[in-house]
mmCIF file of C-alpha atoms in Angstrom:
data_model
loop_
_atom_site.group_PDB
_atom_site.id
_atom_site.type_symbol
_atom_site.label_atom_id
_atom_site.label_comp_id
_atom_site.label_asym_id
_atom_site.label_seq_id
_atom_site.Cartn_x
_atom_site.Cartn_y
_atom_site.Cartn_z
ATOM 1 C CA MET A 1 150.815 168.456 127.795
ATOM 2 C CA ASP A 2 147.562 167.485 129.605
ATOM 3 C CA ASP A 3 145.391 168.791 126.806
ATOM 4 C CA ILE A 4 147.681 167.120 124.150
ATOM 5 C CA ASN A 5 147.386 163.794 126.037
ATOM 6 C CA LEU A 6 143.697 164.220 126.285
ATOM 7 C CA HIS A 7 143.345 164.847 122.585
ATOM 8 C CA HIS A 8 145.388 161.765 121.746
ATOM 9 C CA ARG A 9 143.314 159.616 124.033
ATOM 10 C CA PHE A 10 140.229 161.117 122.304
ATOM 11 C CA LEU A 11 141.636 160.201 118.812
ATOM 12 C CA ASN A 12 142.507 156.686 119.839
ATOM 13 C CA TRP A 13 139.032 156.287 121.241
ATOM 14 C CA ARG A 14 137.483 157.283 118.042
ATOM 15 C CA ARG A 15 139.688 154.988 116.118
ATOM 16 C CA ARG A 16 138.811 152.083 118.240
ATOM 17 C CA ILE A 17 135.191 152.863 117.736
ATOM 18 C CA ARG A 18 135.405 153.051 113.926
ATOM 19 C CA GLU A 19 137.435 149.713 113.985
ATOM 20 C CA ARG A 20 134.905 147.951 115.986
ATOM 21 C CA GLU A 21 131.967 149.202 113.756
ATOM 22 C CA MET A 22 133.921 148.159 110.639
ATOM 23 C CA GLY A 23 134.782 144.739 112.045
ATOM 24 C CA GLU A 24 138.431 145.575 111.962
ATOM 25 C CA VAL A 25 139.070 144.635 115.587
ATOM 26 C CA ARG A 26 142.075 142.356 116.332
ATOM 27 C CA PRO A 27 142.635 140.055 113.414
ATOM 28 C CA ALA A 28 141.307 136.566 113.810
ATOM 29 C CA GLN A 29 143.854 134.040 114.983
ATOM 30 C CA GLU A 30 144.318 130.314 114.447
ATOM 31 C CA ARG A 31 144.267 128.047 117.595
ATOM 32 C CA TYR A 32 146.029 124.798 118.124
ATOM 33 C CA LEU A 33 147.104 122.528 121.046
ATOM 34 C CA ARG A 34 149.690 119.803 121.355
ATOM 35 C CA LEU A 35 150.606 120.406 117.645
ATOM 36 C CA LEU A 36 153.744 122.074 116.265
ATOM 37 C CA LYS A 37 152.886 124.254 113.255
ATOM 38 C CA ASP A 38 155.644 125.004 110.678
ATOM 39 C CA GLY A 39 154.189 126.953 107.884
ATOM 40 C CA ASP A 40 151.427 124.910 106.463
ATOM 41 C CA THR A 41 152.596 121.655 108.260
ATOM 42 C CA LEU A 42 151.211 120.439 111.477
ATOM 43 C CA SER A 43 152.714 117.642 113.570
ATOM 44 C CA TYR A 44 151.582 115.977 116.714
ATOM 45 C CA GLN A 45 153.454 116.805 119.915
ATOM 46 C CA GLY A 46 151.563 115.007 122.571
ATOM 47 C CA ASN A 47 152.179 111.648 124.198
ATOM 48 C CA SER A 48 149.396 109.838 122.407
ATOM 49 C CA ASP A 49 147.199 109.899 125.489
ATOM 50 C CA GLU A 50 145.826 113.429 124.669
ATOM 51 C CA VAL A 51 144.275 114.893 121.429
ATOM 52 C CA GLY A 52 145.881 117.624 119.584
ATOM 53 C CA CYS A 53 143.770 119.958 117.669
ATOM 54 C CA TYR A 54 144.037 122.732 115.207
ATOM 55 C CA VAL A 55 141.219 125.374 114.334
ATOM 56 C CA ALA A 56 141.625 127.693 111.493
ATOM 57 C CA PRO A 57 141.181 131.545 111.927
ATOM 58 C CA HIS A 58 138.300 131.967 109.578
ATOM 59 C CA PRO A 59 135.101 129.941 108.937
ATOM 60 C CA LEU A 60 134.321 128.437 105.470
ATOM 61 C CA SER A 61 131.977 130.779 103.443
ATOM 62 C CA LYS A 62 130.699 131.013 99.909
ATOM 63 C CA GLY A 63 133.983 132.707 98.804
ATOM 64 C CA ASN A 64 136.132 130.163 100.598
ATOM 65 C CA CYS A 65 134.025 126.945 100.756
ATOM 66 C CA TYR A 66 136.777 124.219 100.695
ATOM 67 C CA PHE A 67 139.967 123.096 102.276
ATOM 68 C CA GLU A 68 142.254 120.028 101.977
ATOM 69 C CA VAL A 69 144.657 118.114 104.372
ATOM 70 C CA THR A 70 147.417 115.982 102.970
ATOM 71 C CA ILE A 71 148.635 113.155 105.127
ATOM 72 C CA VAL A 72 152.351 113.371 105.328
ATOM 73 C CA ASP A 73 152.859 110.598 108.098
ATOM 74 C CA THR A 74 150.221 108.491 109.659
ATOM 75 C CA GLY A 75 152.350 107.994 112.710
ATOM 76 C CA VAL A 76 151.689 105.202 115.228
ATOM 77 C CA ARG A 77 147.912 104.932 114.751
ATOM 78 C CA GLY A 78 146.857 107.230 111.965
ATOM 79 C CA THR A 79 144.135 108.867 114.179
ATOM 80 C CA ILE A 80 143.927 112.020 112.000
ATOM 81 C CA ALA A 81 140.660 113.800 111.714
ATOM 82 C CA VAL A 82 139.581 116.462 109.242
ATOM 83 C CA GLY A 83 136.321 118.441 109.555
ATOM 84 C CA LEU A 84 134.580 121.625 110.835
ATOM 85 C CA VAL A 85 133.874 122.866 114.289
ATOM 86 C CA PRO A 86 132.535 125.974 115.975
ATOM 87 C CA LYS A 87 134.978 128.990 116.677
ATOM 88 C CA PHE A 88 135.772 128.206 120.278
ATOM 89 C CA TYR A 89 135.895 124.356 120.040
ATOM 90 C CA ARG A 90 137.682 122.634 122.658
ATOM 91 C CA LEU A 91 141.199 121.730 121.606
ATOM 92 C CA ASP A 92 141.586 118.535 123.562
ATOM 93 C CA HIS A 93 138.828 116.815 121.650
ATOM 94 C CA GLN A 94 138.843 115.422 118.020
ATOM 95 C CA PRO A 95 136.817 117.255 115.535
ATOM 96 C CA GLY A 96 133.354 115.732 115.274
ATOM 97 C CA TRP A 97 133.189 114.588 118.947
ATOM 98 C CA LEU A 98 131.569 117.549 120.383
ATOM 99 C CA PRO A 99 128.123 119.203 119.322
ATOM 100 C CA TYR A 100 128.070 121.433 116.140
ATOM 101 C CA SER A 101 131.253 119.597 114.746
ATOM 102 C CA VAL A 102 131.617 117.087 112.088
ATOM 103 C CA ALA A 103 134.784 115.239 110.863
ATOM 104 C CA TYR A 104 135.976 112.402 108.477
ATOM 105 C CA HIS A 105 138.518 110.205 110.503
ATOM 106 C CA ALA A 106 141.292 108.755 108.500
ATOM 107 C CA ASP A 107 142.025 105.630 110.681
ATOM 108 C CA ASN A 108 138.615 104.089 110.303
ATOM 109 C CA GLY A 109 136.911 106.035 107.557
ATOM 110 C CA LYS A 110 134.003 106.865 109.779
ATOM 111 C CA LEU A 111 131.984 110.151 109.997
ATOM 112 C CA TYR A 112 131.616 111.657 113.396
ATOM 113 C CA ILE A 113 128.701 114.231 113.899
ATOM 114 C CA GLY A 114 128.848 115.787 117.426
ATOM 115 C CA ASN A 115 129.350 112.433 118.955
ATOM 116 C CA PRO A 116 132.315 110.340 119.954
ATOM 117 C CA LEU A 117 130.616 107.347 118.154
ATOM 118 C CA GLY A 118 131.216 107.393 114.505
ATOM 119 C CA GLN A 119 129.194 105.870 111.585
ATOM 120 C CA ARG A 120 130.332 104.080 108.535
ATOM 121 C CA PHE A 121 131.085 106.846 105.757
ATOM 122 C CA GLY A 122 133.966 106.238 103.494
ATOM 123 C CA PRO A 123 137.380 104.436 102.978
ATOM 124 C CA LYS A 124 140.300 104.624 105.317
ATOM 125 C CA CYS A 125 142.940 107.128 104.388
ATOM 126 C CA ALA A 126 146.950 106.592 104.554
ATOM 127 C CA ARG A 127 150.018 108.358 103.892
ATOM 128 C CA GLY A 128 149.808 110.647 100.846
ATOM 129 C CA ASP A 129 146.118 110.765 100.731
ATOM 130 C CA ARG A 130 144.285 114.067 100.462
ATOM 131 C CA ILE A 131 141.292 114.562 102.607
ATOM 132 C CA GLY A 132 139.013 117.522 101.554
ATOM 133 C CA CYS A 133 136.175 119.117 103.402
ATOM 134 C CA GLY A 134 133.756 121.987 102.031
ATOM 135 C CA ILE A 135 130.251 123.153 102.228
ATOM 136 C CA HIS A 136 127.620 123.389 99.522
ATOM 137 C CA SER A 137 126.302 126.727 100.493
ATOM 138 C CA GLU A 138 126.396 129.111 103.342
ATOM 139 C CA ASN A 139 122.549 129.557 103.684
ATOM 140 C CA THR A 140 122.153 128.819 107.317
ATOM 141 C CA GLU A 141 118.743 130.310 107.793
ATOM 142 C CA ALA A 142 117.243 126.972 109.089
ATOM 143 C CA GLY A 143 120.253 126.343 111.223
ATOM 144 C CA PHE A 144 121.782 123.551 109.195
ATOM 145 C CA ILE A 145 124.420 123.352 106.370
ATOM 146 C CA THR A 146 125.484 120.626 104.005
ATOM 147 C CA VAL A 147 128.994 119.599 104.435
ATOM 148 C CA PHE A 148 130.859 117.173 102.076
ATOM 149 C CA PHE A 149 134.172 115.432 102.256
ATOM 150 C CA THR A 150 136.554 114.175 99.463
ATOM 151 C CA LYS A 151 139.365 111.709 99.318
ATOM 152 C CA ASN A 152 142.091 112.587 96.570
ATOM 153 C CA ALA A 153 139.695 115.030 94.914
ATOM 154 C CA LYS A 154 136.725 112.528 94.632
ATOM 155 C CA GLU A 155 133.577 113.079 96.696
ATOM 156 C CA VAL A 156 133.101 110.544 99.351
ATOM 157 C CA GLY A 157 129.739 111.807 100.535
ATOM 158 C CA SER A 158 127.813 114.574 102.371
ATOM 159 C CA VAL A 159 125.787 115.320 105.364
ATOM 160 C CA GLU A 160 123.534 118.035 106.741
ATOM 161 C CA VAL A 161 124.793 119.320 110.144
ATOM 162 C CA PRO A 162 123.628 122.071 112.589
ATOM 163 C CA VAL A 163 125.747 125.274 112.540
ATOM 164 C CA SER A 164 126.186 128.097 114.934
ATOM 165 C CA ALA A 165 125.768 131.742 113.944
ATOM 166 C CA GLU A 166 129.645 132.174 113.612
ATOM 167 C CA GLY A 167 129.878 129.435 111.164
ATOM 168 C CA LEU A 168 132.085 126.439 110.972
ATOM 169 C CA PHE A 169 135.889 126.575 110.946
ATOM 170 C CA PRO A 170 138.277 124.194 109.287
ATOM 171 C CA ALA A 171 139.845 121.742 111.961
ATOM 172 C CA VAL A 172 142.349 119.050 112.116
ATOM 173 C CA GLY A 173 142.814 116.582 114.956
ATOM 174 C CA MET A 174 145.706 113.968 115.721
ATOM 175 C CA HIS A 175 146.150 111.599 118.585
ATOM 176 C CA SER A 176 149.313 109.555 118.214
ATOM 177 C CA LEU A 177 153.059 109.997 117.929
ATOM 178 C CA GLY A 178 154.564 110.860 114.481
ATOM 179 C CA GLU A 179 151.313 112.099 112.862
ATOM 180 C CA GLU A 180 152.002 114.875 110.322
ATOM 181 C CA VAL A 181 149.825 116.643 107.915
ATOM 182 C CA ARG A 182 150.013 119.582 105.353
ATOM 183 C CA VAL A 183 147.079 121.957 105.451
ATOM 184 C CA ASP A 184 145.715 123.933 102.496
ATOM 185 C CA LEU A 185 143.107 126.367 103.453
ATOM 186 C CA GLN A 186 143.067 127.949 100.012
ATOM 187 C CA ALA A 187 142.374 124.728 98.140
ATOM 188 C CA GLU A 188 139.841 124.915 95.269
ATOM 189 C CA TRP A 189 136.839 122.781 94.431
ATOM 190 C CA PHE A 190 136.509 123.133 90.752
ATOM 191 C CA LEU A 191 133.426 124.311 88.901
ATOM 192 C CA GLU A 192 132.745 120.944 87.193
ATOM 193 C CA GLU A 193 133.002 119.235 90.635
ATOM 194 C CA ASP A 194 130.671 121.717 92.155
ATOM 195 C CA GLU A 195 128.094 121.110 89.505
ATOM 196 C CA GLY A 196 128.234 117.505 90.440
ATOM 197 C CA MET A 197 127.907 118.138 93.975
ATOM 198 C CA MET A 198 124.817 120.220 93.454
ATOM 199 C CA MET A 199 123.322 116.941 92.134
ATOM 200 C CA VAL A 200 123.244 115.748 95.763
ATOM 201 C CA ASP A 201 120.416 117.999 96.801
ATOM 202 C CA SER A 202 118.717 117.567 93.287
ATOM 203 C CA HIS A 203 117.960 113.793 94.060
ATOM 204 C CA GLU A 204 116.771 114.047 97.639
ATOM 205 C CA ASP A 205 113.345 114.155 96.824
ATOM 206 C CA ASP A 206 113.440 110.976 94.824
ATOM 207 C CA TRP A 207 113.487 108.844 97.958
ATOM 208 C CA GLY A 208 110.462 108.289 100.115
ATOM 209 C CA ARG A 209 112.250 106.096 102.561
ATOM 210 C CA LEU A 210 115.816 105.463 103.533
ATOM 211 C CA TYR A 211 116.760 102.935 106.272
ATOM 212 C CA ASP A 212 120.480 102.275 107.008
ATOM 213 C CA VAL A 213 121.272 103.774 103.543
ATOM 214 C CA ARG A 214 122.909 107.066 102.923
ATOM 215 C CA ALA A 215 122.046 108.916 99.723
ATOM 216 C CA SER A 216 124.475 111.280 98.192
ATOM 217 C CA GLY A 217 123.173 112.415 94.770
ATOM 218 C CA MET A 218 122.754 109.245 92.608
ATOM 219 C CA LEU A 219 124.920 107.114 95.088
ATOM 220 C CA LEU A 220 123.459 104.844 97.707
ATOM 221 C CA GLU A 221 125.699 103.397 100.476
ATOM 222 C CA TYR A 222 124.878 100.924 103.171
ATOM 223 C CA VAL A 223 125.518 102.155 106.638
ATOM 224 C CA GLY A 224 123.894 99.453 108.659
ATOM 225 C CA LYS A 225 125.457 96.864 111.032
ATOM 226 C CA GLY A 226 125.524 94.099 108.448
ATOM 227 C CA LYS A 227 125.580 91.347 111.228
ATOM 228 C CA SER A 228 122.112 89.419 110.621
ATOM 229 C CA ILE A 229 119.228 89.274 108.178
ATOM 230 C CA MET A 230 117.467 92.002 110.329
ATOM 231 C CA ASP A 231 120.102 94.525 109.328
ATOM 232 C CA VAL A 232 118.786 95.239 105.881
ATOM 233 C CA GLY A 233 119.376 98.686 104.488
ATOM 234 C CA LEU A 234 116.390 99.662 102.374
ATOM 235 C CA ALA A 235 115.937 102.599 99.953
ATOM 236 C CA GLN A 236 112.424 103.157 98.290
ATOM 237 C CA THR A 237 111.576 105.839 95.889
ATOM 238 C CA ARG A 238 108.845 108.368 96.518
ATOM 239 C CA GLN A 239 106.904 107.449 93.380
ATOM 240 C CA PRO A 240 105.948 104.084 92.015
ATOM 241 C CA LEU A 241 106.742 102.993 88.330
ATOM 242 C CA SER A 242 104.163 104.296 85.847
ATOM 243 C CA THR A 243 103.623 104.074 82.091
ATOM 244 C CA ARG A 244 105.623 107.259 81.649
ATOM 245 C CA CYS A 245 108.547 106.074 83.893
ATOM 246 C CA HIS A 246 108.472 102.328 83.758
ATOM 247 C CA TYR A 247 112.080 101.295 84.199
ATOM 248 C CA PHE A 248 115.204 102.020 86.496
ATOM 249 C CA GLU A 249 118.742 100.788 86.816
ATOM 250 C CA VAL A 250 121.450 100.225 89.462
ATOM 251 C CA GLU A 251 125.149 100.151 88.936
ATOM 252 C CA ILE A 252 127.089 98.219 91.525
ATOM 253 C CA VAL A 253 129.822 100.672 92.544
ATOM 254 C CA ASP A 254 131.237 98.523 95.373
ATOM 255 C CA ALA A 255 130.158 95.036 96.153
ATOM 256 C CA GLY A 256 131.121 95.392 99.822
ATOM 257 C CA GLU A 257 131.906 92.211 101.830
ATOM 258 C CA LYS A 258 129.108 90.039 100.469
ATOM 259 C CA CYS A 259 127.398 91.803 97.567
ATOM 260 C CA TYR A 260 123.955 91.375 99.329
ATOM 261 C CA ILE A 261 122.447 93.873 96.947
ATOM 262 C CA ALA A 262 118.936 93.420 95.713
ATOM 263 C CA LEU A 263 117.023 95.347 93.107
ATOM 264 C CA GLY A 264 113.278 95.290 92.631
ATOM 265 C CA LEU A 265 109.773 96.481 93.325
ATOM 266 C CA ALA A 266 107.876 96.667 96.533
ATOM 267 C CA ARG A 267 104.545 97.953 97.995
ATOM 268 C CA ARG A 268 104.787 101.366 99.720
ATOM 269 C CA ASP A 269 104.436 100.002 103.184
ATOM 270 C CA TYR A 270 107.026 97.277 102.681
ATOM 271 C CA PRO A 271 108.879 96.327 105.971
ATOM 272 C CA LYS A 272 112.077 98.305 106.327
ATOM 273 C CA ASN A 273 114.124 95.228 107.685
ATOM 274 C CA ARG A 274 113.289 92.896 104.652
ATOM 275 C CA HIS A 275 115.246 92.651 101.335
ATOM 276 C CA PRO A 276 112.899 93.375 98.431
ATOM 277 C CA GLY A 277 111.441 90.065 97.327
ATOM 278 C CA TRP A 278 111.394 88.423 100.791
ATOM 279 C CA SER A 279 107.839 89.483 101.805
ATOM 280 C CA ARG A 280 104.534 89.588 99.879
ATOM 281 C CA GLY A 281 103.967 92.739 97.707
ATOM 282 C CA SER A 282 107.541 92.567 96.281
ATOM 283 C CA VAL A 283 109.851 91.070 93.760
ATOM 284 C CA ALA A 284 113.476 91.334 93.407
ATOM 285 C CA TYR A 285 116.688 90.145 91.576
ATOM 286 C CA HIS A 286 119.548 89.458 94.038
ATOM 287 C CA ALA A 287 123.096 90.140 93.067
ATOM 288 C CA ASP A 288 124.880 87.736 95.440
ATOM 289 C CA ASP A 289 123.236 84.563 93.996
ATOM 290 C CA GLY A 290 121.433 85.604 90.788
ATOM 291 C CA LYS A 291 118.081 84.466 92.073
ATOM 292 C CA ILE A 292 114.658 86.011 91.918
ATOM 293 C CA PHE A 293 112.556 86.363 95.073
ATOM 294 C CA HIS A 294 108.931 87.039 94.760
ATOM 295 C CA GLY A 295 107.130 87.422 98.114
ATOM 296 C CA SER A 296 109.087 84.513 99.700
ATOM 297 C CA GLY A 297 112.384 83.724 101.441
ATOM 298 C CA VAL A 298 112.767 80.944 98.846
ATOM 299 C CA GLY A 299 114.546 82.187 95.740
ATOM 300 C CA ASP A 300 114.340 80.810 92.268
ATOM 301 C CA ALA A 301 117.356 80.406 90.022
ATOM 302 C CA PHE A 302 116.982 83.337 87.600
ATOM 303 C CA GLY A 303 120.139 84.793 86.094
ATOM 304 C CA PRO A 304 123.823 85.096 86.683
ATOM 305 C CA ARG A 305 125.468 86.679 89.810
ATOM 306 C CA CYS A 306 126.073 90.239 89.588
ATOM 307 C CA PHE A 307 129.543 92.001 90.609
ATOM 308 C CA LYS A 308 131.206 95.314 90.876
ATOM 309 C CA GLY A 309 130.626 97.264 87.686
ATOM 310 C CA ASP A 310 127.450 95.336 86.545
ATOM 311 C CA ILE A 311 124.232 97.326 85.876
ATOM 312 C CA MET A 312 121.002 95.695 87.061
ATOM 313 C CA GLY A 313 117.742 96.922 85.629
ATOM 314 C CA CYS A 314 114.134 96.456 86.611
ATOM 315 C CA GLY A 315 110.956 97.636 84.872
ATOM 316 C CA ILE A 316 107.277 96.884 84.150
ATOM 317 C CA MET A 317 105.615 95.736 80.850
ATOM 318 C CA PHE A 318 102.296 97.416 81.427
ATOM 319 C CA PRO A 319 99.122 95.846 79.634
ATOM 320 C CA ARG A 320 97.798 97.961 76.643
ATOM 321 C CA ASP A 321 95.061 99.440 78.666
ATOM 322 C CA TYR A 322 97.757 100.871 80.858
ATOM 323 C CA ILE A 323 99.511 102.730 78.029
ATOM 324 C CA LEU A 324 99.191 106.549 77.685
ATOM 325 C CA ASP A 325 99.199 108.433 74.388
ATOM 326 C CA GLY A 326 102.543 108.473 72.691
ATOM 327 C CA GLU A 327 103.923 105.263 74.318
ATOM 328 C CA ASP A 328 104.684 102.088 72.297
ATOM 329 C CA ALA A 329 104.022 98.776 73.831
ATOM 330 C CA ASP A 330 105.008 96.652 70.784
ATOM 331 C CA LYS A 331 108.653 96.783 71.674
ATOM 332 C CA TRP A 332 108.129 94.972 74.886
ATOM 333 C CA GLU A 333 106.441 92.020 73.016
ATOM 334 C CA GLN A 334 109.773 91.362 71.177
ATOM 335 C CA LEU A 335 111.650 90.537 74.445
ATOM 336 C CA ASP A 336 112.535 86.987 75.110
ATOM 337 C CA VAL A 337 111.587 85.123 78.260
ATOM 338 C CA HIS A 338 114.427 83.577 80.257
ATOM 339 C CA PRO A 339 113.215 80.121 81.402
ATOM 340 C CA ARG A 340 112.343 79.857 85.049
ATOM 341 C CA GLN A 341 114.121 77.063 86.831
ATOM 342 C CA GLU A 342 113.473 75.252 90.071
ATOM 343 C CA GLY A 343 113.441 77.186 93.349
ATOM 344 C CA ILE A 344 116.286 76.577 95.696
ATOM 345 C CA GLN A 345 116.025 77.552 99.439
ATOM 346 C CA ASN A 346 118.623 80.061 100.552
ATOM 347 C CA VAL A 347 119.221 80.009 104.248
ATOM 348 C CA LEU A 348 120.419 83.738 104.408
ATOM 349 C CA TYR A 349 116.883 84.901 103.448
ATOM 350 C CA LEU A 350 114.658 82.756 105.663
ATOM 351 C CA LYS A 351 112.487 84.742 108.038
ATOM 352 C CA ASN A 352 111.857 83.630 111.544
ATOM 353 C CA GLU A 353 108.490 82.457 112.840
ATOM 354 C CA ASP A 354 107.655 85.600 114.846
ATOM 355 C CA GLU A 355 108.356 87.862 111.822
ATOM 356 C CA GLU A 356 106.094 85.666 109.631
ATOM 357 C CA GLU A 357 103.333 85.916 112.039
ATOM 358 C CA ASP A 358 103.551 89.677 112.193
ATOM 359 C CA ASP A 359 103.202 90.033 108.493
ATOM 360 C CA GLU A 360 100.828 87.266 107.679
ATOM 361 C CA GLU A 361 97.475 88.963 108.459
ATOM 362 C CA GLY A 362 98.216 92.183 106.722
ATOM 363 C CA GLU A 363 99.710 90.643 103.684
ATOM 364 C CA MET A 364 96.842 88.243 103.074
ATOM 365 C CA ASP A 365 94.506 91.308 103.287
ATOM 366 C CA LEU A 366 96.836 92.901 100.816
ATOM 367 C CA GLU A 367 96.427 90.097 98.138
ATOM 368 C CA ARG A 368 92.696 89.906 98.381
ATOM 369 C CA GLY A 369 90.993 91.695 95.582
ATOM 370 C CA GLN A 370 94.109 91.941 93.385
ATOM 371 C CA GLU A 371 93.130 89.068 90.884
ATOM 372 C CA GLY A 372 92.917 90.412 87.455
ATOM 373 C CA ARG A 373 95.242 93.469 88.126
ATOM 374 C CA LYS A 374 98.633 92.139 87.266
ATOM 375 C CA VAL A 375 101.678 93.330 85.365
ATOM 376 C CA THR A 376 104.744 91.769 84.005
ATOM 377 C CA VAL A 377 107.899 92.753 85.776
ATOM 378 C CA PHE A 378 111.329 92.237 83.955
ATOM 379 C CA PHE A 379 114.810 92.330 84.931
ATOM 380 C CA THR A 380 117.945 92.993 82.993
ATOM 381 C CA ARG A 381 121.742 92.748 83.523
ATOM 382 C CA ASN A 382 124.167 94.956 81.485
ATOM 383 C CA GLY A 383 121.320 95.755 79.193
ATOM 384 C CA LYS A 384 120.301 92.101 78.430
ATOM 385 C CA LEU A 385 116.889 90.823 79.525
ATOM 386 C CA MET A 386 117.246 88.090 82.212
ATOM 387 C CA GLY A 387 113.517 87.198 82.427
ATOM 388 C CA ARG A 388 109.966 88.200 83.585
ATOM 389 C CA ARG A 389 107.717 87.567 86.410
ATOM 390 C CA GLU A 390 104.038 88.186 86.602
ATOM 391 C CA VAL A 391 103.204 90.420 89.701
ATOM 392 C CA ALA A 392 99.960 91.588 91.262
ATOM 393 C CA VAL A 393 99.954 95.341 91.749
ATOM 394 C CA PRO A 394 99.294 96.343 95.369
ATOM 395 C CA PRO A 395 97.232 99.401 96.167
ATOM 396 C CA GLY A 396 99.280 102.535 95.370
ATOM 397 C CA GLY A 397 101.488 100.577 92.843
ATOM 398 C CA LEU A 398 105.065 99.087 92.801
ATOM 399 C CA TYR A 399 107.863 101.330 94.054
ATOM 400 C CA PRO A 400 111.623 100.863 92.919
ATOM 401 C CA THR A 401 113.303 99.541 95.942
ATOM 402 C CA VAL A 402 116.985 98.714 96.627
ATOM 403 C CA GLY A 403 118.179 96.448 99.500
ATOM 404 C CA MET A 404 121.668 96.124 100.862
ATOM 405 C CA LEU A 405 123.002 94.042 103.748
ATOM 406 C CA SER A 406 126.865 94.006 103.983
ATOM 407 C CA SER A 407 129.556 96.494 104.883
ATOM 408 C CA GLY A 408 130.886 98.647 102.043
ATOM 409 C CA GLU A 409 128.108 98.134 99.548
ATOM 410 C CA LYS A 410 127.606 101.141 97.215
ATOM 411 C CA VAL A 411 125.319 101.429 94.187
ATOM 412 C CA LYS A 412 124.657 104.195 91.680
ATOM 413 C CA VAL A 413 120.814 104.550 90.892
ATOM 414 C CA ASP A 414 119.569 105.982 87.606
ATOM 415 C CA LEU A 415 115.583 106.353 87.944
ATOM 416 C CA HIS A 416 115.295 107.625 84.375
ATOM 417 C CA PRO A 417 117.735 105.838 82.246
ATOM 418 C CA LEU A 418 115.545 105.937 79.140
ATOM 419 C CA SER A 419 115.079 109.669 79.273
ATOM 420 C CA GLY A 420 116.907 112.267 77.290
#
């Protein structure tokens, strides 16, 4: 009997070694705390003073890159979080609060990235809404991965986050009585939407500077405080307009609280806390009041105000000696000029005296030696010419620049609307 027992022990030992080598050790298990799990439904079982959290058994991967959570009931506060966390994440913390985790929170629409302080990200979510979370790829060689979130099958935005070697696991957090969700770990992100998502990466190189603005593909979203004129969000392209790429457009996707959206051109070293048009070396058409600002806090009446759905355009009519082979300048001569009206001071855009002094010396130097090197900048609204303005070209050229200044503002940018 001793020999038989020894033989069985030997066989069991060999089996365990093979399982370990083949990765077939004890199957992965889901983890959750202060939650009741019934099939694919999770409901909060705490006392609203403590977080309840669920972590899926497997990380997202190339073959399973997306999951969705449907809000069945928002409970008392709707403090439901959906995101990704490391394998052994602490279950008494909301996803997104601790390092190597990220989450979209339903109650305030904010994104949390390894920090209990969130940042503006998307709309709030309510009962019946579906929050999705996925990864664009599983290439983690650089220690980072791009995570995207959706609401009701429409992408809200994406962010690059650090990732541990074991990957990121789907997670759901809840924090008040009555909260209940339904989890679908096998949800699909369809091919046509995948192709759209890949555009997020394809446009990253277009922007040379982004301040308090988040870029997601062709979409720009203001993420600043929006409390004072110093909270401007600025996006400036990497390349200036040229004779081969002389025009760009912006569609107002969301006007936000005030529609303080400005579209124009600015010098490369333009101050990050100024709307385009406010300081020298820039010109811009402002959506909220329809005025044109040309290197000054005093705007001129120029065109109509712009709202959600409107498309604002800006371009340069280069002189003939700028034109390259194959380009036609004659068509620009046929455009009508919108008459310039008297300038009206707008208190919102006034700069304080300290700011004026900081820029005065450098900006005066900027304008010296520019006489004779000017171009005509024009603006459009929904395909119709609003007017022109002669502008001195700063060293390095004029760069497409978008400014935003109130919560919720979003625009879709097309830097090459005349191509194709």
